[in-house]
PDB file of N, CA and C in Angstrom:
ATOM      1  N   UNK A   1       0.842  -1.183   0.000  1.00 93.00           N
ATOM      2  CA  UNK A   1       0.000   0.000   0.000  1.00 93.00           C
ATOM      3  C   UNK A   1       0.884   1.241   0.000  1.00 93.00           C
ATOM      4  N   UNK A   2       0.345   2.280  -0.588  1.00 95.00           N
ATOM      5  CA  UNK A   2       1.041   3.560  -0.659  1.00 95.00           C
ATOM      6  C   UNK A   2       0.163   4.632  -0.039  1.00 95.00           C
ATOM      7  N   UNK A   3       0.790   5.605   0.570  1.00 94.00           N
ATOM      8  CA  UNK A   3       0.100   6.778   1.097  1.00 94.00           C
ATOM      9  C   UNK A   3       0.492   7.951   0.210  1.00 94.00           C
ATOM     10  N   UNK A   4      -0.500   8.616  -0.361  1.00 94.00           N
ATOM     11  CA  UNK A   4      -0.270   9.718  -1.281  1.00 94.00           C
ATOM     12  C   UNK A   4      -0.672  11.013  -0.579  1.00 94.00           C
ATOM     13  N   UNK A   5       0.271  11.933  -0.461  1.00 94.00           N
ATOM     14  CA  UNK A   5       0.039  13.191   0.236  1.00 94.00           C
ATOM     15  C   UNK A   5      -0.120  14.323  -0.774  1.00 94.00           C
ATOM     16  N   UNK A   6      -1.150  15.142  -0.561  1.00 91.00           N
ATOM     17  CA  UNK A   6      -1.412  16.294  -1.414  1.00 91.00           C
ATOM     18  C   UNK A   6      -2.073  17.363  -0.564  1.00 91.00           C
ATOM     19  N   UNK A   7      -2.197  18.606  -1.047  1.00 91.00           N
ATOM     20  CA  UNK A   7      -2.673  19.712  -0.202  1.00 91.00           C
ATOM     21  C   UNK A   7      -4.022  19.466   0.477  1.00 91.00           C
ATOM     22  N   UNK A   8      -4.924  18.776  -0.193  1.00 89.00           N
ATOM     23  CA  UNK A   8      -6.266  18.564   0.362  1.00 89.00           C
ATOM     24  C   UNK A   8      -6.332  17.427   1.361  1.00 89.00           C
ATOM     25  N   UNK A   9      -5.261  16.645   1.494  1.00 91.00           N
ATOM     26  CA  UNK A   9      -5.272  15.523   2.428  1.00 91.00           C
ATOM     27  C   UNK A   9      -4.374  14.404   1.961  1.00 91.00           C
ATOM     28  N   UNK A  10      -4.837  13.177   2.161  1.00 93.00           N
ATOM     29  CA  UNK A  10      -4.060  12.016   1.760  1.00 93.00           C
ATOM     30  C   UNK A  10      -4.986  10.864   1.406  1.00 93.00           C
ATOM     31  N   UNK A  11      -4.487   9.968   0.575  1.00 93.00           N
ATOM     32  CA  UNK A  11      -5.216   8.766   0.182  1.00 93.00           C
ATOM     33  C   UNK A  11      -4.289   7.577   0.304  1.00 93.00           C
ATOM     34  N   UNK A  12      -4.859   6.403   0.506  1.00 95.00           N
ATOM     35  CA  UNK A  12      -4.100   5.168   0.445  1.00 95.00           C
ATOM     36  C   UNK A  12      -4.512   4.439  -0.825  1.00 95.00           C
ATOM     37  N   UNK A  13      -3.535   3.885  -1.526  1.00 96.00           N
ATOM     38  CA  UNK A  13      -3.827   3.151  -2.747  1.00 96.00           C
ATOM     39  C   UNK A  13      -2.965   1.893  -2.800  1.00 96.00           C
ATOM     40  N   UNK A  14      -3.403   0.927  -3.598  1.00 96.00           N
ATOM     41  CA  UNK A  14      -2.666  -0.321  -3.747  1.00 96.00           C
ATOM     42  C   UNK A  14      -1.495  -0.151  -4.708  1.00 96.00           C
ATOM     43  N   UNK A  15      -1.690   0.671  -5.734  1.00 96.00           N
ATOM     44  CA  UNK A  15      -0.618   0.947  -6.688  1.00 96.00           C
ATOM     45  C   UNK A  15      -0.890   2.278  -7.369  1.00 96.00           C
ATOM     46  N   UNK A  16       0.111   2.753  -8.078  1.00 97.00           N
ATOM     47  CA  UNK A  16      -0.031   3.997  -8.822  1.00 97.00           C
ATOM     48  C   UNK A  16       0.748   3.896 -10.118  1.00 97.00           C
ATOM     49  N   UNK A  17       0.369   4.746 -11.066  1.00 97.00           N
ATOM     50  CA  UNK A  17       1.080   4.842 -12.340  1.00 97.00           C
ATOM     51  C   UNK A  17       1.381   6.303 -12.609  1.00 97.00           C
ATOM     52  N   UNK A  18       2.612   6.558 -12.997  1.00 97.00           N
ATOM     53  CA  UNK A  18       3.001   7.917 -13.377  1.00 97.00           C
ATOM     54  C   UNK A  18       2.544   8.177 -14.808  1.00 97.00           C
ATOM     55  N   UNK A  19       2.022   9.376 -15.038  1.00 96.00           N
ATOM     56  CA  UNK A  19       1.635   9.797 -16.379  1.00 96.00           C
ATOM     57  C   UNK A  19       2.406  11.074 -16.702  1.00 96.00           C
ATOM     58  N   UNK A  20       2.141  11.644 -17.846  1.00 97.00           N
ATOM     59  CA  UNK A  20       2.826  12.882 -18.228  1.00 97.00           C
ATOM     60  C   UNK A  20       2.482  14.045 -17.308  1.00 97.00           C
ATOM     61  N   UNK A  21       1.284  14.034 -16.732  1.00 97.00           N
ATOM     62  CA  UNK A  21       0.811  15.188 -15.965  1.00 97.00           C
ATOM     63  C   UNK A  21       0.531  14.922 -14.495  1.00 97.00           C
ATOM     64  N   UNK A  22       0.700  13.677 -14.031  1.00 96.00           N
ATOM     65  CA  UNK A  22       0.432  13.352 -12.630  1.00 96.00           C
ATOM     66  C   UNK A  22       0.464  11.859 -12.404  1.00 96.00           C
ATOM     67  N   UNK A  23      -0.213  11.415 -11.358  1.00 97.00           N
ATOM     68  CA  UNK A  23      -0.268   9.984 -11.045  1.00 97.00           C
ATOM     69  C   UNK A  23      -1.718   9.520 -10.970  1.00 97.00           C
ATOM     70  N   UNK A  24      -1.961   8.330 -11.536  1.00 97.00           N
ATOM     71  CA  UNK A  24      -3.249   7.657 -11.405  1.00 97.00           C
ATOM     72  C   UNK A  24      -3.140   6.712 -10.226  1.00 97.00           C
ATOM     73  N   UNK A  25      -4.117   6.737  -9.333  1.00 97.00           N
ATOM     74  CA  UNK A  25      -4.121   5.888  -8.147  1.00 97.00           C
ATOM     75  C   UNK A  25      -5.157   4.779  -8.322  1.00 97.00           C
ATOM     76  N   UNK A  26      -4.784   3.550  -7.924  1.00 98.00           N
ATOM     77  CA  UNK A  26      -5.644   2.378  -8.095  1.00 98.00           C
ATOM     78  C   UNK A  26      -5.851   1.669  -6.755  1.00 98.00           C
ATOM     79  N   UNK A  27      -7.043   1.086  -6.571  1.00 96.00           N
ATOM     80  CA  UNK A  27      -7.311   0.307  -5.369  1.00 96.00           C
ATOM     81  C   UNK A  27      -6.928  -1.154  -5.611  1.00 96.00           C
ATOM     82  N   UNK A  28      -7.225  -2.020  -4.639  1.00 96.00           N
ATOM     83  CA  UNK A  28      -6.857  -3.434  -4.724  1.00 96.00           C
ATOM     84  C   UNK A  28      -7.550  -4.152  -5.877  1.00 96.00           C
ATOM     85  N   UNK A  29      -8.695  -3.646  -6.328  1.00 96.00           N
ATOM     86  CA  UNK A  29      -9.452  -4.261  -7.413  1.00 96.00           C
ATOM     87  C   UNK A  29      -9.076  -3.694  -8.778  1.00 96.00           C
ATOM     88  N   UNK A  30      -7.975  -2.911  -8.817  1.00 97.00           N
ATOM     89  CA  UNK A  30      -7.493  -2.293 -10.052  1.00 97.00           C
ATOM     90  C   UNK A  30      -8.416  -1.200 -10.582  1.00 97.00           C
ATOM     91  N   UNK A  31      -9.327  -0.712  -9.759  1.00 97.00           N
ATOM     92  CA  UNK A  31     -10.198   0.390 -10.154  1.00 97.00           C
ATOM     93  C   UNK A  31      -9.470   1.711  -9.906  1.00 97.00           C
ATOM     94  N   UNK A  32      -9.646   2.661 -10.819  1.00 96.00           N
ATOM     95  CA  UNK A  32      -9.029   3.975 -10.654  1.00 96.00           C
ATOM     96  C   UNK A  32      -9.717   4.699  -9.503  1.00 96.00           C
ATOM     97  N   UNK A  33      -8.909   5.158  -8.551  1.00 96.00           N
ATOM     98  CA  UNK A  33      -9.435   5.886  -7.395  1.00 96.00           C
ATOM     99  C   UNK A  33      -9.393   7.393  -7.621  1.00 96.00           C
ATOM    100  N   UNK A  34      -8.276   7.862  -8.194  1.00 95.00           N
ATOM    101  CA  UNK A  34      -8.089   9.304  -8.332  1.00 95.00           C
ATOM    102  C   UNK A  34      -6.932   9.587  -9.274  1.00 95.00           C
ATOM    103  N   UNK A  35      -6.896  10.820  -9.740  1.00 96.00           N
ATOM    104  CA  UNK A  35      -5.758  11.350 -10.470  1.00 96.00           C
ATOM    105  C   UNK A  35      -5.251  12.542  -9.674  1.00 96.00           C
ATOM    106  N   UNK A  36      -3.939  12.593  -9.408  1.00 95.00           N
ATOM    107  CA  UNK A  36      -3.337  13.709  -8.688  1.00 95.00           C
ATOM    108  C   UNK A  36      -2.302  14.351  -9.604  1.00 95.00           C
ATOM    109  N   UNK A  37      -2.527  15.612 -10.000  1.00 96.00           N
ATOM    110  CA  UNK A  37      -1.536  16.295 -10.839  1.00 96.00           C
ATOM    111  C   UNK A  37      -0.227  16.496 -10.068  1.00 96.00           C
ATOM    112  N   UNK A  38       0.894  16.471 -10.785  1.00 96.00           N
ATOM    113  CA  UNK A  38       2.187  16.660 -10.141  1.00 96.00           C
ATOM    114  C   UNK A  38       2.254  17.980  -9.369  1.00 96.00           C
ATOM    115  N   UNK A  39       1.567  19.002  -9.843  1.00 96.00           N
ATOM    116  CA  UNK A  39       1.578  20.297  -9.158  1.00 96.00           C
ATOM    117  C   UNK A  39       1.018  20.207  -7.739  1.00 96.00           C
ATOM    118  N   UNK A  40       0.127  19.250  -7.507  1.00 95.00           N
ATOM    119  CA  UNK A  40      -0.511  19.091  -6.199  1.00 95.00           C
ATOM    120  C   UNK A  40       0.067  17.936  -5.384  1.00 95.00           C
ATOM    121  N   UNK A  41       0.965  17.161  -5.960  1.00 95.00           N
ATOM    122  CA  UNK A  41       1.505  15.988  -5.299  1.00 95.00           C
ATOM    123  C   UNK A  41       2.661  16.367  -4.376  1.00 95.00           C
ATOM    124  N   UNK A  42       2.519  16.052  -3.102  1.00 95.00           N
ATOM    125  CA  UNK A  42       3.600  16.310  -2.148  1.00 95.00           C
ATOM    126  C   UNK A  42       4.519  15.112  -2.026  1.00 95.00           C
ATOM    127  N   UNK A  43       3.948  13.901  -1.905  1.00 94.00           N
ATOM    128  CA  UNK A  43       4.776  12.703  -1.749  1.00 94.00           C
ATOM    129  C   UNK A  43       3.934  11.455  -1.941  1.00 94.00           C
ATOM    130  N   UNK A  44       4.623  10.380  -2.328  1.00 94.00           N
ATOM    131  CA  UNK A  44       4.054   9.034  -2.322  1.00 94.00           C
ATOM    132  C   UNK A  44       4.940   8.218  -1.396  1.00 94.00           C
ATOM    133  N   UNK A  45       4.350   7.697  -0.329  1.00 93.00           N
ATOM    134  CA  UNK A  45       5.115   6.988   0.690  1.00 93.00           C
ATOM    135  C   UNK A  45       4.741   5.519   0.667  1.00 93.00           C
ATOM    136  N   UNK A  46       5.746   4.655   0.632  1.00 90.00           N
ATOM    137  CA  UNK A  46       5.537   3.217   0.672  1.00 90.00           C
ATOM    138  C   UNK A  46       5.190   2.830   2.110  1.00 90.00           C
ATOM    139  N   UNK A  47       3.987   2.335   2.317  1.00 81.00           N
ATOM    140  CA  UNK A  47       3.511   1.991   3.657  1.00 81.00           C
ATOM    141  C   UNK A  47       4.327   0.874   4.306  1.00 81.00           C
ATOM    142  N   UNK A  48       5.017   0.051   3.529  1.00 77.00           N
ATOM    143  CA  UNK A  48       5.803  -1.053   4.094  1.00 77.00           C
ATOM    144  C   UNK A  48       6.847  -0.527   5.061  1.00 77.00           C
ATOM    145  N   UNK A  49       7.349   0.649   4.848  1.00 62.00           N
ATOM    146  CA  UNK A  49       8.337   1.241   5.736  1.00 62.00           C
ATOM    147  C   UNK A  49       7.799   1.527   7.119  1.00 62.00           C
ATOM    148  N   UNK A  50       6.501   1.700   7.256  1.00 61.00           N
ATOM    149  CA  UNK A  50       5.908   1.981   8.553  1.00 61.00           C
ATOM    150  C   UNK A  50       5.772   0.733   9.411  1.00 61.00           C
ATOM    151  N   UNK A  51       5.832  -0.457   8.813  1.00 60.00           N
ATOM    152  CA  UNK A  51       5.676  -1.699   9.559  1.00 60.00           C
ATOM    153  C   UNK A  51       6.946  -2.093  10.309  1.00 60.00           C
ATOM    154  N   UNK A  52       8.089  -1.585   9.894  1.00 58.00           N
ATOM    155  CA  UNK A  52       9.362  -1.945  10.465  1.00 58.00           C
ATOM    156  C   UNK A  52       9.929  -0.748  11.216  1.00 58.00           C
ATOM    157  N   UNK A  53      10.066  -0.876  12.534  1.00 57.00           N
ATOM    158  CA  UNK A  53      10.535   0.245  13.348  1.00 57.00           C
ATOM    159  C   UNK A  53      11.981   0.640  13.037  1.00 57.00           C
ATOM    160  N   UNK A  54      12.752  -0.264  12.461  1.00 56.00           N
ATOM    161  CA  UNK A  54      14.156  -0.001  12.196  1.00 56.00           C
ATOM    162  C   UNK A  54      14.372   0.680  10.840  1.00 56.00           C
ATOM    163  N   UNK A  55      13.352   0.695   9.992  1.00 53.00           N
ATOM    164  CA  UNK A  55      13.497   1.231   8.651  1.00 53.00           C
ATOM    165  C   UNK A  55      12.687   2.505   8.525  1.00 53.00           C
ATOM    166  N   UNK A  56      13.299   3.523   7.940  1.00 56.00           N
ATOM    167  CA  UNK A  56      12.578   4.763   7.643  1.00 56.00           C
ATOM    168  C   UNK A  56      11.634   4.520   6.468  1.00 56.00           C
ATOM    169  N   UNK A  57      10.462   5.134   6.466  1.00 55.00           N
ATOM    170  CA  UNK A  57       9.569   4.989   5.322  1.00 55.00           C
ATOM    171  C   UNK A  57      10.238   5.552   4.066  1.00 55.00           C
ATOM    172  N   UNK A  58      10.008   4.906   2.940  1.00 54.00           N
ATOM    173  CA  UNK A  58      10.608   5.414   1.719  1.00 54.00           C
ATOM    174  C   UNK A  58       9.625   6.310   0.992  1.00 54.00           C
ATOM    175  N   UNK A  59      10.134   7.392   0.474  1.00 56.00           N
ATOM    176  CA  UNK A  59       9.342   8.322  -0.305  1.00 56.00           C
ATOM    177  C   UNK A  59       9.649   8.056  -1.751  1.00 56.00           C
ATOM    178  N   UNK A  60       8.609   7.784  -2.541  1.00 57.00           N
ATOM    179  CA  UNK A  60       8.789   7.433  -3.952  1.00 57.00           C
ATOM    180  C   UNK A  60       8.713   8.685  -4.779  1.00 57.00           C
TER     181      UNK A  60
END
């Protein structure tokens, strides 16, 4: 799972795809959840990093 941070809040998604103008976010069923333009995208964080206390979360 990924945590996507943007000015209006944050979303969790199963995967994402980079496009020319932003990222498409998908849920576990491969349905499109949202599109976030790069201008509004603060970070995409890999949630796996939060499960391990010894590892810092990675920012994609």
